[in-house]
Amino acid sequence: DADRLYRLQRIINMDGEQAYDGPVMNMPVPVAMLNDLHEVEHAVVIEYDIAETDVIRNDVNYKEKMTIADSTFFDMFGFNIVQGDKNMLGVASSLFLSESAAKRIFDNTPPVGQTLQFKNGGSTVTVAGVFKDLPDNSHLELDMVLSLQTKRQNWGNIDVGWWMGQDYFTGYVKLRPGVKPEEVEAKLPAMLDKYYDVK
């Protein structure tokens, strides 16, 4: 469905000049589009910065590229889950590993159900599944996906409360068959006015 997938772009104008043009935005935007616009079939939000993250198993530190993603992430991009249940991405403290990361960290030990500890902060997560390594031509370079529910568990109602500030997310939408992106763009100003003071 690549022809129906779009990454959201935000353009900010201040004092008559363009101050920003890029994919970083507030966390609730994609889900609001899904709820308010019939043209949108699926939506997902991930943290913008796919950063190297330290995880520890048996006192050994591993550096893996991780994002934090909403529960529809695997469905949106057609990821192939080779172990575990993709629905666990909707459960707090659930972590998914690429096949390569699972091999590096666990060798021949079955990873699903095992726990890892983050070096910074020391919180523990459970490996809920393993996905097939992403192809080299993907713009998503990652080996770990952490459930966004983990953030909701720790920070409260981020869906409503994070329209202002906390803008370090990226959004993707899948449009319904036959819908042109221009049709959706035309409805965005009114939708934004509904949720916050754009000015």
XYZ file of C-alpha atoms in Angstrom, residues 91-166:
76
model
C 0.748 -3.026 26.023
C 3.012 -0.922 28.236
C 6.629 -2.036 28.718
C 6.521 -4.277 25.637
C 9.592 -4.257 23.401
C 10.022 -5.734 19.923
C 13.435 -6.626 18.492
C 14.687 -7.130 14.965
C 15.990 -10.611 14.177
C 19.542 -9.253 14.170
C 19.155 -7.585 17.576
C 17.526 -10.688 19.033
C 20.498 -12.756 17.843
C 23.040 -10.268 19.216
C 21.408 -10.051 22.633
C 20.010 -13.535 23.196
C 22.044 -15.731 20.827
C 20.110 -19.031 20.761
C 17.886 -18.300 23.782
C 14.227 -17.687 22.767
C 13.802 -13.926 23.338
C 10.016 -13.638 23.774
C 9.156 -13.286 27.436
C 12.714 -12.351 28.432
C 13.387 -9.018 30.137
C 15.885 -6.257 29.370
C 16.868 -3.268 31.434
C 17.455 0.223 30.108
C 20.819 1.572 31.193
C 19.551 5.105 31.741
C 16.776 5.053 34.299
C 16.988 1.343 34.940
C 13.384 0.505 33.925
C 12.692 -3.052 32.812
C 10.859 -4.105 29.647
C 9.692 -7.461 28.328
C 10.492 -8.716 24.847
C 7.092 -9.249 23.251
C 8.161 -10.199 19.759
C 10.713 -10.259 16.961
C 10.347 -8.661 13.528
C 12.190 -9.380 10.309
C 15.125 -7.040 9.670
C 14.158 -3.965 7.678
C 15.485 -3.657 4.123
C 18.448 -1.360 3.510
C 16.354 1.090 1.496
C 13.955 1.824 4.378
C 14.139 5.321 5.895
C 13.362 3.680 9.239
C 16.681 2.415 10.582
C 15.850 0.596 13.808
C 16.273 -2.624 15.734
C 13.963 -2.017 18.715
C 10.374 -0.759 18.945
C 9.014 0.158 22.384
C 5.285 0.469 23.030
C 4.017 4.059 23.231
C 1.760 2.792 26.016
C 4.893 2.867 28.156
C 4.897 6.667 27.835
C 1.162 6.849 28.505
C 1.666 4.775 31.639
C 4.310 7.156 32.930
C 3.006 10.511 31.642
C -0.787 10.277 31.741
C -3.177 11.383 28.982
C -0.657 12.419 26.359
C -3.217 12.042 23.545
C -5.127 15.130 24.686
C -2.570 16.961 26.757
C 0.281 17.103 24.275
C -1.214 19.325 21.574
C 1.041 22.110 22.840
C 4.719 21.443 23.438
C 6.251 17.959 23.509
